[in-house]
């Protein structure tokens, strides 16, 4: 009890001072910057549009600077709160655990109580370690996301297929001579029902909100400064208020575009002397018009620009791309033959085709099948991947499958000319992966899946004739289950487990697609265009998953040896060594049994001939008994070991353990 101050109170007090105290400091800076930003914003929004352009530009620059600083402080404050929430899970609990351990050790008369508590204590130690590990991993991901958000805040604005949210200033008209006032409201627009919910909000009141008003939107029009001396304004026509317009003001030009897109805002577009009605949120549909546009674009690209360097990688000017797409999906003007029309260059056509695919209400490969497509890309043999993706493609709606088949055949033709256009299957996978398949909600995990989206698209390009030309065989549940269960013994032993293998994926990294620019076409990325092999690696000699499977975790106790399996040292090992008896369901089940110690009086295990093996993935040893090696290393005298999931072999004269799923037998 005398140690309670050192073991319990001081660590908790230290956490309170260092972590919570730092959070209070961040909060004060955040509140101060909030007041500064909104004050400058209100001054900007109240500024007359008739002022001189330099004055307007100077005001815009000042507000943008304040906005950027405000966003950075907001992100730092949120990250600090997230860090405290995670830290307290181990920094507050760990002192308690240390204190209880001291008490149980000191009081011998509490031995039985300590014994009963022992299993909870061990479980808690493991949970603390896991929580600490997850904290480190999550923190690095959060800081990386914060950095990307700081660099490109508009690209990481929260979006949803269901609703759009943000602040708007709403004009409230009053009887003469009082004029009108502008009230800041937090608005949520539900896209499907076209309902706009508005909550009065004032940051000066400490976050208190007023009543919620809801209206049903009929149409949205951009309001010009000719009719109102304020920028970024929209006129909303309300269904239950015929003849009355609700005028709202966005916070910036980007915010104005965001609301125009969300509400289906309209404004005129002039082209070749004709005026077309255009929605900022392009109304792309997977209908006959859309199918005609896809065929028209593919035909034009293959006739006019199949050998253009960086085809699909080099982008067109955004305004021209949107104008072309709006023109082609308009029923009145979609008869233009792009193959003979020189008004539109090839990069504009390729960008318009990609924009059409991104603007569909649902990705071409659907939200519902996204996870099912990703699973086989992460594991399994090339044959199993192909079989799974073949089955999934034929689950797509008929129109989706038709357009996807046309596109894959076209991309195969593009890849066939890669010596001229530099667009290999791998490069096309990078470009079209996020375009054709994406999750409904953008998360950190979804960002980590980008590489596997590319792999799926590569397989579709390389195997398009088989996938779209043949009907798949019976797609059983067992085939799908093969991707969700480990293919080797991975049961955790009842001792302190080893950490996972260290894997260096630097040779497999793929550059992501660059963001399309509004002004000019970016320079061609020669490095990213230089790859000649796809990530899916269809060659039978080099076809392996993108990341190596996890090594079987070994106990520290060296007395633990073989599985209780009469077919050899381990059935999984026997399958690697091509024993006479192939592994069956029974032997696979037995390979997951707990290991046991072999006594001196027991007979030796069945002998297996020693062979050579080749490393498929690089690996760093985590124990003196293991071998470190690079991909391509050749092992001699390879045979089964006493530990399930591991082989024993010799590399450069040194004998040691090798993870069996990191090598292929020669």
XYZ file of C-alpha atoms in Angstrom:
666
model
C 0.000 0.000 0.000
C 2.992 2.311 0.511
C 3.786 1.960 -3.180
C 0.335 3.079 -4.337
C 1.604 6.616 -4.963
C 4.443 5.446 -7.208
C 2.667 2.624 -8.996
C -0.800 4.118 -9.400
C -1.318 7.753 -8.469
C 1.733 9.316 -10.126
C 1.209 7.611 -13.524
C -2.442 8.686 -13.546
C -1.509 12.219 -12.509
C 1.182 12.283 -15.202
C -1.388 11.206 -17.814
C -3.765 13.927 -16.665
C -1.141 16.667 -16.811
C 0.652 15.656 -20.004
C -2.206 14.381 -22.139
C -5.347 16.168 -20.927
C -3.374 19.367 -20.314
C -2.066 19.297 -23.873
C -5.593 18.732 -25.171
C -6.823 21.823 -23.319
C -4.094 23.870 -24.952
C -5.079 22.556 -28.388
C -8.709 23.381 -27.642
C -7.911 26.975 -26.733
C -5.950 27.421 -29.964
C -8.818 25.814 -31.898
C -11.466 28.085 -30.322
C -9.309 31.175 -30.907
C -8.723 30.261 -34.551
C -12.431 29.453 -34.988
C -13.406 32.936 -33.850
C -10.759 34.512 -36.098
C -11.799 32.492 -39.170
C -15.544 33.023 -38.911
C -15.094 36.730 -38.246
C -13.012 37.096 -41.418
C -15.486 34.922 -43.316
C -18.444 37.066 -42.345
C -16.556 40.183 -43.439
C -15.853 38.549 -46.796
C -19.432 37.444 -47.331
C -20.784 40.882 -46.453
C -18.378 42.570 -48.876
C -20.026 44.140 -51.889
C -19.468 42.430 -55.210
C -19.107 45.861 -56.782
C -15.796 46.506 -55.109
C -12.691 46.474 -57.236
C -11.343 43.089 -58.286
C -7.993 43.535 -56.440
C -9.873 44.205 -53.221
C -12.033 41.114 -53.719
C -9.007 38.995 -54.558
C -7.105 40.278 -51.545
C -10.074 39.489 -49.291
C -10.398 36.015 -50.817
C -6.696 35.312 -50.292
C -6.898 36.451 -46.662
C -9.906 34.249 -45.949
C -8.301 31.286 -47.726
C -5.200 31.718 -45.549
C -7.347 31.875 -42.403
C -9.387 28.898 -43.614
C -6.261 26.805 -44.224
C -4.853 27.681 -40.798
C -8.241 26.930 -39.201
C -8.469 23.563 -40.952
C -4.929 22.641 -39.891
C -5.603 23.501 -36.248
C -8.930 21.627 -36.408
C -7.211 18.507 -37.725
C -4.494 18.738 -35.080
C -7.096 19.128 -32.336
C -9.112 16.153 -33.582
C -5.955 14.019 -33.873
C -4.990 14.955 -30.301
C -8.413 13.927 -29.008
C -8.186 10.635 -30.904
C -4.721 10.027 -29.467
C -5.936 10.616 -25.896
C -8.902 8.290 -26.406
C -6.529 5.530 -27.498
C -3.789 6.252 -24.947
C -6.093 6.049 -21.974
C -6.911 2.451 -22.861
C -3.434 1.369 -21.821
C -1.836 4.261 -19.904
C -4.696 4.343 -17.359
C -5.251 0.603 -17.160
C -1.602 -0.436 -17.008
C -0.866 1.338 -13.652
C -3.929 -0.351 -12.191
C -2.610 -3.705 -13.345
C 0.832 -3.027 -11.817
C -0.748 -2.009 -8.514
C -2.887 -5.125 -8.289
C 0.095 -7.314 -9.106
C 2.050 -5.741 -6.218
C -0.829 -6.251 -3.797
C -1.307 -9.894 -4.754
C 2.426 -10.615 -4.445
C 2.793 -8.917 -1.042
C -0.203 -10.481 0.666
C 0.568 -14.192 0.821
C -2.768 -14.863 2.443
C -4.400 -13.697 -0.800
C -2.736 -16.449 -2.832
C -5.998 -18.129 -3.812
C -7.491 -14.821 -4.877
C -4.391 -14.044 -6.953
C -4.640 -17.465 -8.539
C -8.250 -16.851 -9.555
C -7.267 -13.460 -10.939
C -4.334 -14.844 -12.917
C -6.236 -15.753 -16.095
C -7.860 -12.318 -16.258
C -4.502 -10.664 -15.684
C -2.882 -12.584 -18.551
C -5.750 -11.844 -20.891
C -5.528 -8.181 -19.946
C -1.787 -8.117 -20.625
C -2.381 -9.484 -24.106
C -5.208 -7.003 -24.698
C -3.022 -4.120 -23.552
C -0.220 -5.147 -25.879
C -2.634 -5.562 -28.775
C -4.217 -2.194 -27.993
C -0.794 -0.548 -27.895
C 0.135 -2.131 -31.212
C -3.140 -1.055 -32.792
C -2.638 2.421 -31.392
C 0.753 2.788 -33.080
C -0.573 1.485 -36.385
C -3.735 3.598 -36.249
C -1.844 6.734 -35.228
C 0.504 6.486 -38.208
C -2.472 6.004 -40.534
C -4.336 8.932 -38.975
C -1.328 11.238 -39.295
C -0.847 10.174 -42.906
C -4.521 10.883 -43.587
C -4.194 14.244 -41.823
C -1.202 15.118 -44.026
C -3.114 14.242 -47.194
C -6.121 16.189 -45.947
C -3.954 19.243 -45.295
C -2.415 19.007 -48.760
C -5.702 18.477 -50.640
C -8.614 19.319 -48.307
C -11.229 19.378 -51.053
C -10.473 15.817 -52.119
C -11.041 14.546 -48.584
C -14.254 16.401 -47.882
C -16.810 14.101 -46.312
C -19.153 12.860 -49.033
C -21.926 10.320 -49.111
C -24.168 8.803 -51.731
C -27.092 9.401 -49.372
C -26.712 12.978 -48.149
C -24.573 16.127 -48.267
C -23.852 18.333 -45.263
C -22.360 21.734 -44.604
C -23.007 25.367 -43.704
C -25.098 27.779 -45.764
C -26.199 31.353 -45.140
C -29.955 31.568 -45.714
C -31.613 34.849 -46.692
C -34.564 35.698 -44.463
C -36.712 38.407 -46.008
C -38.504 40.926 -43.805
C -41.251 43.432 -44.528
C -40.152 46.877 -45.785
C -38.290 48.933 -44.705
C -36.337 46.311 -42.729
C -34.909 44.553 -45.826
C -33.447 41.089 -45.258
C -30.918 39.313 -43.060
C -28.604 36.351 -43.594
C -28.684 33.553 -41.025
C -26.044 30.855 -40.803
C -27.516 27.355 -40.815
C -26.132 23.834 -40.812
C -27.812 22.100 -43.734
C -28.248 18.419 -44.602
C -29.544 17.567 -48.069
C -31.006 14.052 -48.455
C -30.490 13.316 -52.145
C -33.069 10.618 -52.770
C -36.000 12.439 -51.120
C -34.624 15.888 -52.110
C -35.256 17.163 -48.589
C -33.139 19.976 -47.133
C -32.897 20.087 -43.325
C -31.698 23.438 -41.915
C -30.604 24.018 -38.302
C -29.806 27.535 -37.107
C -26.294 27.548 -35.648
C -24.150 30.304 -34.170
C -20.583 29.514 -33.095
C -20.665 32.479 -30.685
C -23.404 30.818 -28.613
C -21.145 27.899 -27.662
C -22.653 25.463 -30.145
C -26.298 25.908 -29.181
C -28.679 25.198 -32.046
C -32.114 26.463 -32.889
C -35.111 24.754 -34.414
C -34.850 22.512 -37.467
C -36.664 23.516 -40.645
C -37.155 21.027 -43.472
C -38.178 21.800 -47.052
C -38.547 19.663 -50.171
C -36.447 20.882 -53.068
C -37.928 21.142 -56.549
C -34.987 22.713 -58.382
C -31.725 24.550 -57.820
C -30.413 27.439 -59.953
C -27.186 29.384 -59.771
C -27.850 33.012 -58.871
C -25.734 35.593 -60.676
C -24.398 38.825 -59.193
C -26.521 40.727 -61.713
C -29.587 40.118 -59.561
C -27.983 40.028 -56.095
C -24.884 41.831 -54.877
C -23.433 38.741 -53.169
C -21.285 35.909 -54.499
C -21.723 32.125 -54.256
C -25.526 32.273 -54.146
C -28.175 29.714 -55.169
C -31.930 30.027 -55.713
C -33.853 27.034 -54.378
C -37.384 26.374 -55.614
C -39.435 24.734 -52.861
C -42.181 22.230 -53.706
C -44.734 23.429 -51.135
C -44.025 27.131 -51.814
C -44.872 27.671 -55.499
C -43.519 30.912 -56.920
C -41.219 31.502 -53.935
C -37.459 31.110 -54.093
C -35.245 30.422 -51.104
C -31.868 32.143 -51.594
C -28.813 30.645 -49.908
C -25.146 31.573 -49.963
C -22.246 29.105 -49.914
C -18.976 29.798 -48.106
C -16.655 29.781 -51.137
C -16.462 29.002 -54.836
C -15.542 25.374 -54.124
C -18.372 25.114 -51.620
C -20.705 26.648 -54.209
C -19.729 23.926 -56.701
C -20.214 21.275 -54.021
C -23.812 22.320 -53.339
C -24.556 22.715 -57.048
C -23.406 19.143 -57.572
C -25.316 17.780 -54.564
C -28.607 19.506 -55.382
C -28.431 18.972 -59.133
C -27.959 22.673 -59.788
C -28.437 23.895 -63.350
C -26.849 26.623 -65.419
C -26.612 27.182 -69.195
C -23.725 25.884 -71.306
C -23.121 27.343 -74.790
C -21.577 25.168 -77.493
C -21.478 25.836 -81.268
C -24.216 28.445 -80.985
C -26.638 26.095 -79.234
C -27.637 26.256 -75.581
C -27.902 23.007 -73.632
C -29.287 22.477 -70.160
C -26.508 21.042 -68.023
C -26.429 19.751 -64.495
C -23.212 20.267 -62.571
C -23.742 16.819 -61.099
C -23.563 14.986 -64.440
C -26.588 12.732 -64.864
C -24.703 9.683 -66.130
C -26.843 6.550 -66.423
C -26.145 3.013 -67.562
C -28.732 3.180 -70.349
C -28.729 3.017 -74.152
C -27.316 6.544 -74.398
C -24.489 5.684 -72.010
C -23.752 2.415 -73.854
C -23.676 4.298 -77.156
C -21.216 6.812 -75.711
C -18.921 4.013 -74.462
C -18.885 2.329 -77.884
C -18.399 5.690 -79.633
C -15.442 6.572 -77.369
C -13.758 3.176 -77.697
C -14.081 3.268 -81.483
C -12.593 6.771 -81.643
C -9.707 5.949 -79.297
C -8.739 2.778 -81.179
C -8.870 4.546 -84.539
C -7.242 7.842 -83.612
C -4.971 7.353 -80.612
C -4.194 3.728 -79.810
C -0.443 4.485 -79.979
C -0.532 7.782 -78.048
C 1.934 7.713 -75.172
C 0.264 7.713 -71.766
C -3.157 6.855 -73.183
C -5.684 7.171 -70.302
C -2.876 8.384 -68.020
C -2.578 11.834 -69.609
C -5.767 13.785 -68.901
C -7.625 16.495 -70.734
C -8.696 19.940 -69.549
C -11.493 19.437 -67.014
C -13.872 22.017 -68.477
C -13.590 20.500 -71.964
C -14.043 16.988 -70.587
C -17.242 17.937 -68.763
C -18.522 19.774 -71.819
C -17.938 16.740 -74.061
C -19.600 14.337 -71.644
C -22.597 16.644 -71.156
C -22.921 16.872 -74.927
C -22.708 13.107 -75.485
C -25.234 12.061 -72.822
C -27.788 14.639 -73.983
C -30.494 12.954 -76.065
C -30.613 15.962 -78.417
C -26.923 16.049 -79.286
C -25.418 12.585 -78.805
C -25.151 11.627 -82.493
C -21.641 13.048 -82.860
C -19.126 10.504 -84.283
C -15.947 11.025 -82.262
C -13.884 8.877 -84.626
C -14.118 11.504 -87.392
C -14.680 14.685 -85.358
C -11.400 16.553 -84.903
C -12.913 19.073 -82.439
C -12.157 16.742 -79.533
C -8.633 15.410 -78.981
C -7.990 11.859 -77.769
C -7.046 12.775 -74.206
C -10.345 14.644 -73.822
C -12.246 11.569 -75.053
C -10.382 9.201 -72.697
C -10.966 11.543 -69.761
C -14.666 11.881 -70.656
C -15.009 8.086 -70.741
C -13.405 7.801 -67.290
C -15.569 10.656 -65.982
C -18.688 8.893 -67.269
C -17.740 5.695 -65.444
C -17.004 7.629 -62.227
C -20.271 9.583 -62.472
C -22.550 6.539 -62.591
C -24.910 6.269 -59.597
C -23.068 3.071 -58.676
C -19.632 1.819 -59.788
C -19.675 -0.503 -62.778
C -18.679 -3.440 -60.550
C -21.301 -2.407 -57.926
C -21.024 -1.623 -54.233
C -22.594 -4.957 -53.315
C -19.849 -7.077 -54.903
C -16.907 -4.837 -53.927
C -15.730 -6.898 -50.959
C -16.252 -10.157 -52.839
C -13.974 -8.925 -55.660
C -11.300 -7.742 -53.188
C -11.074 -11.035 -51.225
C -9.642 -13.238 -54.018
C -7.202 -10.473 -55.002
C -5.594 -10.699 -51.563
C -4.912 -14.432 -51.495
C -5.104 -17.723 -53.313
C -3.422 -19.118 -56.392
C -3.782 -17.430 -59.822
C -6.186 -20.182 -60.893
C -8.348 -19.705 -57.799
C -8.341 -15.921 -58.300
C -9.444 -16.284 -61.893
C -12.192 -18.754 -60.993
C -13.558 -16.517 -58.227
C -13.515 -13.332 -60.348
C -15.032 -15.243 -63.289
C -17.971 -16.241 -61.080
C -18.386 -12.740 -59.606
C -18.457 -11.027 -63.022
C -21.415 -13.178 -63.996
C -23.232 -12.014 -60.850
C -23.203 -8.442 -62.158
C -26.376 -6.953 -63.682
C -26.554 -7.630 -67.415
C -25.885 -4.012 -68.474
C -22.939 -3.717 -66.116
C -21.438 -6.950 -67.424
C -21.957 -5.843 -71.040
C -20.211 -2.479 -70.580
C -17.442 -4.052 -68.474
C -16.818 -6.649 -71.202
C -16.576 -3.965 -73.893
C -14.184 -1.957 -71.763
C -11.917 -4.909 -70.884
C -11.665 -5.964 -74.528
C -10.707 -2.395 -75.405
C -8.115 -2.163 -72.595
C -6.621 -5.454 -73.770
C -6.164 -3.842 -77.187
C -4.547 -0.810 -75.539
C -2.152 -3.061 -73.582
C -1.259 -4.914 -76.797
C 0.179 -1.598 -78.094
C 2.101 -0.884 -74.878
C 5.433 -0.661 -76.704
C 4.115 2.496 -78.363
C 1.680 3.914 -75.776
C 3.593 2.681 -72.667
C 0.300 1.589 -71.078
C 0.897 -1.928 -69.804
C -1.743 -4.026 -68.076
C -0.301 -2.914 -64.731
C -0.590 0.779 -65.631
C -4.154 0.323 -66.871
C -5.001 -1.429 -63.611
C -3.756 1.600 -61.672
C -5.863 3.962 -63.794
C -9.106 1.969 -63.857
C -9.007 0.200 -60.479
C -10.589 3.035 -58.438
C -12.815 4.004 -61.388
C -14.542 0.638 -61.826
C -14.781 -0.481 -58.209
C -14.910 1.380 -54.928
C -16.616 0.941 -51.535
C -19.749 2.877 -50.651
C -18.025 4.528 -47.683
C -14.493 5.929 -47.920
C -12.390 4.587 -45.024
C -8.712 4.093 -44.240
C -9.179 0.370 -44.926
C -10.624 1.204 -48.343
C -7.545 3.274 -49.173
C -5.380 0.291 -48.299
C -7.403 -1.803 -50.802
C -6.358 0.324 -53.805
C -3.641 -2.112 -54.806
C -6.087 -5.019 -54.814
C -8.560 -3.069 -56.968
C -5.752 -2.780 -59.507
C -5.111 -6.524 -59.350
C -8.777 -7.326 -60.092
C -8.778 -5.033 -63.131
C -5.523 -6.563 -64.390
C -7.026 -10.053 -64.211
C -10.112 -8.838 -66.083
C -7.931 -7.351 -68.833
C -5.615 -10.344 -69.188
C -8.368 -12.968 -69.038
C -11.221 -11.033 -70.655
C -11.823 -13.644 -73.365
C -12.328 -16.425 -70.829
C -14.221 -14.334 -68.254
C -16.671 -12.696 -70.655
C -16.683 -15.370 -73.357
C -17.322 -18.472 -71.248
C -20.022 -19.186 -68.698
C -18.341 -20.082 -65.392
C -18.673 -23.576 -63.991
C -20.443 -24.262 -60.732
C -19.455 -21.555 -58.251
C -19.625 -23.353 -54.947
C -19.525 -21.842 -51.498
C -16.503 -23.996 -50.745
C -14.494 -22.196 -53.430
C -15.329 -18.832 -51.887
C -14.520 -20.119 -48.410
C -11.005 -20.971 -49.554
C -10.163 -17.252 -49.556
C -11.492 -16.589 -46.076
C -9.714 -19.462 -44.268
C -5.941 -19.907 -43.906
C -4.400 -22.603 -46.065
C -2.031 -23.843 -43.382
C -1.950 -24.538 -39.664
C -2.257 -21.216 -37.847
C -3.777 -22.147 -34.531
C -2.321 -20.045 -31.735
C -0.474 -22.146 -29.167
C -1.170 -21.747 -25.482
C 2.105 -19.927 -24.823
C 3.523 -16.475 -25.489
C 3.154 -16.040 -29.267
C 5.831 -14.794 -31.606
C 5.287 -11.541 -33.593
C 4.440 -11.764 -37.293
C 7.091 -12.007 -39.991
C 8.686 -8.790 -41.191
C 7.883 -8.202 -44.855
C 9.323 -5.519 -47.098
C 6.842 -4.797 -49.933
C 8.960 -2.088 -51.591
C 9.341 -4.053 -54.817
C 5.601 -4.393 -55.233
C 4.529 -0.809 -54.589
C 2.449 0.714 -57.348
C 1.998 4.402 -57.943
C -1.554 5.604 -57.648
C -3.328 7.552 -60.300
C -2.628 11.269 -60.399
C -5.521 13.632 -59.935
C -6.903 15.130 -63.097
C -6.075 18.828 -63.508
C -8.490 21.611 -64.417
C -5.999 23.709 -66.330
C -3.386 21.750 -68.230
C -2.442 18.156 -68.908
C 0.272 16.944 -66.483
C 3.565 15.643 -67.754
C 3.736 11.970 -68.505
C 5.101 9.928 -65.603
C 7.816 7.892 -67.281
C 8.563 5.906 -64.149
C 5.001 4.785 -63.644
C 4.623 4.010 -67.334
C 7.703 1.872 -67.492
C 6.348 -1.265 -65.845
C 5.986 -4.180 -68.208
C 4.473 -6.719 -65.816
C 1.075 -6.688 -64.191
C 0.687 -7.142 -60.484
C -1.539 -10.144 -61.046
C 1.482 -11.918 -62.634
C -0.314 -14.399 -64.796
C 2.816 -16.435 -65.564
C 2.633 -19.798 -63.874
C 6.231 -19.450 -62.682
C 5.788 -16.119 -60.934
C 2.149 -16.068 -59.932
C 1.966 -15.297 -56.248
C -0.232 -13.094 -54.059
C 0.752 -9.451 -53.686
C 1.652 -9.840 -49.993
C 3.044 -13.003 -48.383
C 0.814 -14.885 -45.963
C 1.541 -14.582 -42.268
C 4.136 -16.933 -40.827
C 2.826 -19.513 -38.397
C 3.464 -18.172 -34.922
C 5.901 -20.399 -32.997
C 6.106 -20.828 -29.206
C 9.383 -20.017 -27.441
C 9.408 -23.463 -25.808
C 11.733 -25.591 -27.951
C 10.350 -28.825 -26.455
C 7.154 -28.487 -28.480
C 7.501 -30.564 -31.611
C 5.319 -32.278 -34.160
C 1.583 -32.498 -34.759
C -0.252 -35.590 -33.550
C -0.528 -36.851 -37.078
C 0.380 -40.284 -38.317
C 0.842 -39.170 -41.919
C 4.191 -37.462 -41.263
C 5.540 -34.520 -39.331
C 2.516 -32.442 -40.328
C -0.021 -32.941 -43.087
C 0.548 -29.424 -44.394
C 4.285 -30.135 -44.529
C 3.648 -33.448 -46.260
C 1.779 -31.670 -49.024
C 4.774 -29.382 -49.603
C 7.157 -32.332 -49.738
C 4.948 -34.301 -52.186
C 4.600 -37.310 -49.882
C 2.897 -40.422 -51.215
C -0.246 -39.679 -49.227
C -1.882 -36.405 -50.318
C -3.457 -34.332 -47.524
C -7.131 -35.096 -47.086
C -9.815 -33.377 -45.037
C -8.827 -35.639 -42.147
C -5.134 -34.808 -42.308
C -5.849 -31.109 -42.701
C -7.966 -31.198 -39.605
C -5.256 -33.014 -37.704
C -2.698 -30.379 -38.672
C -4.417 -27.849 -36.441
C -4.130 -29.970 -33.295
C -2.041 -28.679 -30.381
C 1.578 -29.816 -30.549
C 2.897 -32.265 -28.008
C 6.338 -33.207 -26.706
C 8.055 -36.297 -28.080
C 9.507 -38.535 -25.377
C 12.654 -40.596 -25.712
C 10.712 -43.802 -25.835
C 8.503 -42.857 -28.783
C 9.295 -44.088 -32.295
C 10.675 -41.644 -34.841
C 8.344 -39.936 -37.325
C 8.002 -41.169 -40.893
C 11.055 -40.093 -42.890
C 10.709 -37.696 -45.808
C 13.315 -37.213 -48.544
C 15.198 -33.902 -48.469
C 14.755 -31.502 -51.393
C 15.608 -28.005 -52.652
C 13.308 -25.020 -52.296
C 13.169 -21.455 -53.638
C 12.109 -18.366 -51.615
C 8.986 -16.683 -52.972
C 8.984 -13.742 -50.514
C 11.725 -11.993 -48.491
C 11.795 -12.666 -44.755
C 13.717 -11.403 -41.736
C 14.458 -13.829 -38.906
C 12.869 -13.077 -35.562
C 14.735 -15.787 -33.638
C 18.206 -17.339 -33.687
C 16.751 -20.619 -34.929
C 15.225 -18.977 -38.062
C 16.835 -18.027 -41.379
C 16.753 -14.578 -42.998
C 16.548 -14.513 -46.796
C 15.602 -12.535 -49.899
C 13.184 -13.560 -52.617
C 14.834 -16.031 -54.984
C 17.158 -17.613 -52.405
C 17.776 -21.367 -52.893
C 17.606 -23.673 -49.861
C 19.231 -27.120 -49.707
C 18.364 -30.196 -47.652
C 14.827 -28.924 -47.063
C 12.664 -31.175 -44.905
C 9.930 -31.019 -42.291
C 10.673 -29.498 -38.897
C 9.306 -30.262 -35.483
C 7.150 -27.154 -35.552
C 3.883 -27.068 -37.537
C 3.916 -24.655 -40.464
C 7.733 -24.515 -40.625
C 10.373 -26.332 -42.696
C 14.028 -26.938 -41.913
C 16.754 -26.266 -44.463
C 20.271 -25.002 -45.187
C 21.104 -21.588 -46.704
C 24.731 -20.603 -47.329
C 25.943 -23.273 -44.915
C 23.601 -22.240 -42.096
C 20.802 -24.559 -40.987
C 17.577 -23.107 -39.634
C 13.782 -22.826 -39.818
C 11.867 -21.514 -42.864
C 8.132 -20.551 -43.026
C 6.709 -23.199 -45.340
C 4.352 -20.778 -47.108
C 7.250 -18.450 -48.026
C 8.870 -20.991 -50.392
C 8.090 -23.232 -53.332
C 9.586 -26.688 -53.654
C 11.910 -27.375 -56.611
